Short mmCIF file of C-alpha atoms in Angstrom, two decimals:
data_model
loop_
_atom_site.label_atom_id
_atom_site.label_comp_id
_atom_site.label_asym_id
_atom_site.label_seq_id
_atom_site.Cartn_x
_atom_site.Cartn_y
_atom_site.Cartn_z
CA MET P 148 139.67 9.23 -61.60
CA CYS P 149 140.35 11.42 -58.59
CA ARG P 150 137.30 12.86 -57.01
CA CYS P 151 139.69 15.43 -54.90
CA PRO P 152 137.93 18.85 -54.90
CA ARG P 153 139.49 21.07 -57.56
CA ALA P 154 141.29 23.58 -54.85
CA VAL P 155 143.14 20.09 -53.58
CA LEU P 156 143.91 19.23 -57.12
CA LEU P 157 145.15 22.79 -57.70
CA ILE P 158 147.64 22.64 -54.44
CA LEU P 159 148.88 19.37 -55.67
CA LEU P 160 150.02 20.57 -59.19
CA LEU P 161 151.86 23.84 -58.22
CA HIS P 162 153.69 21.85 -55.02
CA ALA P 163 154.94 19.08 -57.84
CA PRO P 164 157.91 18.47 -59.09
CA LEU P 165 159.12 20.33 -61.69
CA SER P 166 159.79 17.16 -64.05
CA VAL P 167 155.41 16.38 -63.38
CA VAL P 168 154.53 19.51 -64.15
CA ALA P 169 156.14 20.26 -67.28
CA GLY P 170 156.50 16.68 -69.12
CA GLU P 171 157.30 13.38 -68.44
CA PRO P 172 160.56 12.13 -68.56
CA THR P 173 160.39 8.93 -67.46
CA ARG P 174 158.14 8.44 -70.69
CA TYR P 175 160.89 9.86 -73.39
CA ALA P 176 164.39 9.10 -71.43
CA GLU P 177 164.58 5.90 -72.51
CA LEU P 178 163.22 6.55 -75.92
CA ALA P 179 166.03 9.39 -76.42
CA GLY P 180 168.95 7.21 -74.93
CA ARG P 181 168.03 4.65 -77.61
CA ILE P 182 168.56 7.39 -80.27
CA ALA P 183 171.52 8.84 -78.88
CA ASP P 184 173.19 5.59 -79.14
CA GLY P 185 172.13 4.95 -82.73
CA ILE P 186 173.55 8.69 -84.02
CA GLY P 187 176.56 8.17 -81.51
CA LEU P 188 176.11 10.82 -78.97
CA ASP P 189 176.40 10.85 -74.91
CA ARG P 190 173.35 9.77 -73.51
CA ASP P 191 173.70 12.34 -70.29
CA LEU P 192 174.54 15.19 -72.61
CA VAL P 193 171.30 14.77 -74.86
CA GLN P 194 168.92 14.24 -71.41
CA ALA P 195 170.98 17.38 -70.05
CA VAL P 196 169.83 19.31 -73.18
CA ILE P 197 166.14 18.10 -73.85
CA ALA P 198 165.79 19.02 -69.58
CA ALA P 199 166.87 22.39 -70.38
CA GLU P 200 165.16 22.80 -73.52
CA SER P 201 161.50 22.02 -73.03
CA ALA P 202 161.64 19.95 -69.42
CA TYR P 203 160.34 17.01 -71.53
CA ASP P 204 157.53 18.67 -72.99
CA PRO P 205 156.91 17.34 -76.35
CA ASP P 206 154.05 19.51 -77.02
CA ALA P 207 156.29 22.55 -76.17
CA VAL P 208 156.41 25.50 -78.67
CA SER P 209 158.71 28.66 -77.83
CA PRO P 210 157.62 32.32 -79.06
CA VAL P 211 160.34 32.26 -82.00
CA GLY P 212 158.81 28.89 -83.42
CA ALA P 213 160.91 26.05 -81.43
CA VAL P 214 159.08 22.76 -81.62
CA GLY P 215 159.33 19.66 -79.54
CA LEU P 216 160.95 18.05 -76.49
CA MET P 217 164.64 19.32 -77.82
CA GLN P 218 163.37 22.47 -79.63
CA VAL P 219 164.50 22.34 -83.36
CA MET P 220 163.52 25.28 -85.85
CA PRO P 221 161.47 24.46 -88.62
CA GLU P 222 164.08 25.72 -90.66
CA THR P 223 166.72 24.01 -89.00
CA ALA P 224 164.64 20.56 -89.26
CA ARG P 225 164.39 20.92 -93.19
CA ASP P 226 168.16 20.94 -93.56
CA TYR P 227 167.95 17.48 -91.90
CA GLY P 228 164.90 16.79 -94.54
CA VAL P 229 161.91 17.22 -91.97
CA GLU P 230 159.28 19.08 -93.54
CA GLY P 231 155.91 20.62 -91.59
CA GLN P 232 155.48 21.42 -87.72
CA THR P 233 153.33 18.47 -87.05
CA ARG P 234 155.88 15.98 -88.32
CA LEU P 235 158.69 17.53 -86.22
CA ALA P 236 156.49 17.69 -83.32
CA GLU P 237 156.44 13.81 -83.42
CA PRO P 238 158.66 12.95 -80.08
CA ALA P 239 160.84 10.17 -82.53
CA THR P 240 161.02 12.82 -85.43
CA ASN P 241 162.06 15.69 -82.88
CA LEU P 242 164.58 13.92 -81.07
CA THR P 243 166.26 12.65 -84.25
CA THR P 244 166.38 15.74 -85.94
CA GLY P 245 167.73 17.89 -82.51
CA MET P 246 170.59 15.23 -81.91
CA ARG P 247 171.48 15.41 -85.67
CA HIS P 248 172.03 18.47 -85.65
CA LEU P 249 173.82 18.65 -82.05
CA LYS P 250 176.58 16.18 -83.76
CA ARG P 251 176.99 18.13 -86.72
CA LEU P 252 177.56 21.39 -84.15
CA LEU P 253 179.90 18.64 -81.59
CA GLU P 254 181.69 17.88 -84.24
CA LYS P 255 182.40 20.91 -86.61
CA TYR P 256 183.64 22.75 -83.37
CA ASP P 257 185.46 19.25 -81.47
CA ASN P 258 183.83 21.35 -77.88
CA ILE P 259 180.94 20.65 -75.83
CA GLY P 260 180.49 24.21 -74.44
CA GLN P 261 180.78 25.77 -77.63
CA ALA P 262 178.44 23.40 -79.50
CA VAL P 263 176.20 23.98 -76.61
CA MET P 264 176.00 27.74 -77.26
CA ALA P 265 175.65 27.19 -81.00
CA TYR P 266 172.88 24.85 -80.00
CA ASN P 267 170.99 28.20 -78.14
CA ALA P 268 171.97 30.89 -80.32
CA GLY P 269 173.02 29.77 -83.31
CA GLU P 270 176.20 29.54 -85.45
CA GLY P 271 176.54 32.98 -86.47
CA ALA P 272 176.16 34.24 -83.17
CA LEU P 273 179.25 31.98 -81.80
CA ALA P 274 181.42 33.00 -84.83
CA ARG P 275 180.40 36.69 -84.42
CA GLY P 276 181.51 36.00 -80.48
CA GLY P 277 184.73 34.88 -81.63
CA GLY P 278 184.09 31.11 -80.17
CA ARG P 279 181.84 32.59 -77.49
CA VAL P 280 178.24 34.18 -76.91
CA ASP P 281 177.58 36.33 -74.31
CA TYR P 282 173.80 36.82 -74.57
CA PRO P 283 172.60 36.55 -70.85
CA GLU P 284 170.01 33.84 -72.39
CA THR P 285 172.56 31.36 -74.08
CA GLN P 286 174.54 31.95 -70.43
CA ARG P 287 172.38 30.93 -68.11
CA TYR P 288 171.51 28.13 -70.70
CA THR P 289 175.08 26.63 -71.25
CA HIS P 290 175.36 26.64 -67.83
CA ARG P 291 172.04 25.13 -66.69
CA VAL P 292 172.57 22.32 -69.96
CA LEU P 293 176.38 21.67 -68.90
CA THR P 294 176.12 21.79 -64.97
CA ASP P 295 173.54 19.10 -65.47
CA TYR P 296 175.43 17.19 -67.58
CA LEU P 297 178.96 17.35 -65.24
CA GLY P 298 176.31 16.82 -62.45
CA ARG P 299 175.46 13.21 -64.39
CA LYS P 300 179.26 12.24 -64.52
CA GLY P 301 180.19 13.33 -61.14
CA VAL P 302 182.59 15.89 -62.04
CA ALA P 303 182.53 19.29 -60.03
CA PRO P 304 180.95 22.28 -62.71
CA TYR P 305 184.09 24.45 -61.46
CA SER P 306 187.05 22.51 -61.52
CA GLU P 307 189.84 22.04 -64.25
CA ALA P 308 187.96 18.46 -64.94
CA ALA P 309 185.58 19.94 -65.93
CA ARG P 310 186.74 22.78 -68.22
CA ALA P 311 188.76 19.92 -69.60
CA LEU P 312 185.70 18.05 -70.40
CA VAL P 313 183.41 20.67 -71.82
CA GLY P 314 185.86 23.11 -73.60
CA ILE P 315 184.88 26.21 -71.39
CA GLU P 316 184.93 27.68 -67.82
CA LEU P 317 181.52 27.70 -66.02
CA SER P 318 181.14 30.29 -63.31
CA PRO P 319 178.54 30.94 -61.18
CA ALA P 320 177.98 34.38 -62.97
CA MET P 321 177.00 32.39 -66.09
CA ALA P 322 173.74 31.50 -63.58
CA ARG P 323 173.21 34.87 -62.84
CA ALA P 324 173.55 36.36 -66.38
CA GLY P 325 170.74 39.62 -67.14
CA GLY P 326 169.35 39.14 -63.48
CA GLU P 327 167.46 35.48 -63.63
CA ARG P 328 166.78 35.23 -59.83
CA SER P 329 167.46 31.99 -58.26
CA GLY P 330 165.58 28.99 -57.09
CA ALA P 331 161.97 27.30 -58.19
CA GLU P 332 160.93 30.43 -60.12
CA GLY P 333 164.04 31.20 -61.86
CA VAL P 334 164.07 27.21 -62.87
CA LEU P 335 160.56 27.31 -63.96
CA ARG P 336 160.12 30.48 -66.01
CA PRO P 337 162.23 29.68 -68.60
CA VAL P 338 160.12 26.53 -69.38
CA LEU P 339 157.09 28.60 -68.95
CA ALA P 340 158.22 31.61 -71.50
CA ARG P 341 159.48 29.10 -74.42
CA THR P 342 155.91 26.91 -74.07
CA ALA P 343 152.81 27.99 -76.08
CA LEU P 344 149.52 26.22 -76.97
CA ARG P 345 150.40 24.50 -80.68
CA PRO P 346 148.43 26.48 -83.48
CA GLU P 347 145.28 24.30 -83.93
CA MET P 348 145.05 24.57 -80.08
CA ALA P 349 145.24 27.96 -80.32
CA ALA P 350 142.80 28.43 -82.85
CA ARG P 351 140.07 25.96 -81.11
CA GLN P 352 140.26 28.18 -77.94
CA ALA P 353 139.55 31.34 -80.05
CA ALA P 354 137.11 29.74 -82.11
CA ALA P 355 135.65 28.29 -78.85
CA GLY P 356 135.67 31.89 -77.22
CA ALA P 357 133.96 33.53 -80.05
CA THR P 358 131.09 31.09 -79.41
CA LEU P 359 130.66 31.66 -75.99
CA ALA P 360 130.55 35.41 -76.97
CA ALA P 361 128.09 35.57 -78.96
CA ARG P 362 126.14 33.41 -77.20
CA ARG P 363 126.15 35.81 -74.45
CA ASP P 364 125.21 38.58 -76.45
CA GLY P 365 122.60 37.13 -77.88
CA ALA P 366 121.42 35.80 -74.47
CA GLN P 367 121.70 39.79 -73.54
CA ARG P 368 119.65 40.66 -76.48
CA LEU P 369 116.99 38.19 -75.86
CA ALA P 370 116.73 39.30 -72.32
CA ALA P 371 116.71 42.99 -72.34
CA PRO P 372 112.86 43.52 -73.45
CA SER P 373 111.81 41.36 -70.85
CA LEU P 374 113.21 43.39 -68.31
CA ARG P 375 111.25 46.77 -69.52
CA ARG P 376 108.59 44.91 -69.75
CA ALA P 377 108.64 43.53 -66.17
CA PRO P 378 110.94 44.23 -63.02
CA PRO P 379 113.46 42.04 -62.17
CA GLY P 380 112.13 38.88 -59.19
CA TYR P 381 113.59 40.61 -56.43
CA LEU P 382 111.39 44.06 -57.02
CA ARG P 383 108.26 42.08 -57.79
CA ALA P 384 105.74 42.30 -54.97
CA PRO P 385 105.17 38.94 -53.12
CA PRO P 386 102.45 36.76 -53.90
CA THR P 387 99.18 37.35 -51.79
CA VAL P 388 98.70 34.15 -49.45
CA ARG P 389 94.91 33.47 -48.96
#
């Protein structure tokens, strides 16, 4: 166990790479790769989606309820026979469910870019947009996933080869959609915004806080009479020395 002072540990954590802070890519990358092979998906695309969705954090839960490594909505999971958030949060189940959904989208659209947009915003949003989703979050998400994917393939993101591979034209403006900042802050904020405590963890934290508050109130009530009977120590006269 590290015996470093807390301040040192905090500094190390704040300056650690995003992959270390948010999740454990080395732990789940091989599992994801094996599942992708079994389902018939490109490993590189799957890894790019996981990195954007959860930064490899299996405990990630978004504000709207998307769960796990591939941020699968419980309603979507039920379409694939997966019931309950606890089961959906299991890494292997989450990866399998998310990849089955992604593969269905790829087969439906025959276009990687559109499938990625639909994975983020939903098929309805893609249909309403005529095959494109202009939500700023979806624009940033799509740019992040596809540039990561193309980088793994060794393809320049704004080239004709990239357009031929992913089916849509990428641009730097997509990364800035909605005024999102660039740099480390812009990378960290989407991950942190999508991550929340699991319900059972939040409940335990709330219960612990309530218990602490009750103890504090009780201690204050017990201390109040004694303060009326005698002044605090720093106001009392010093003992007589003989």
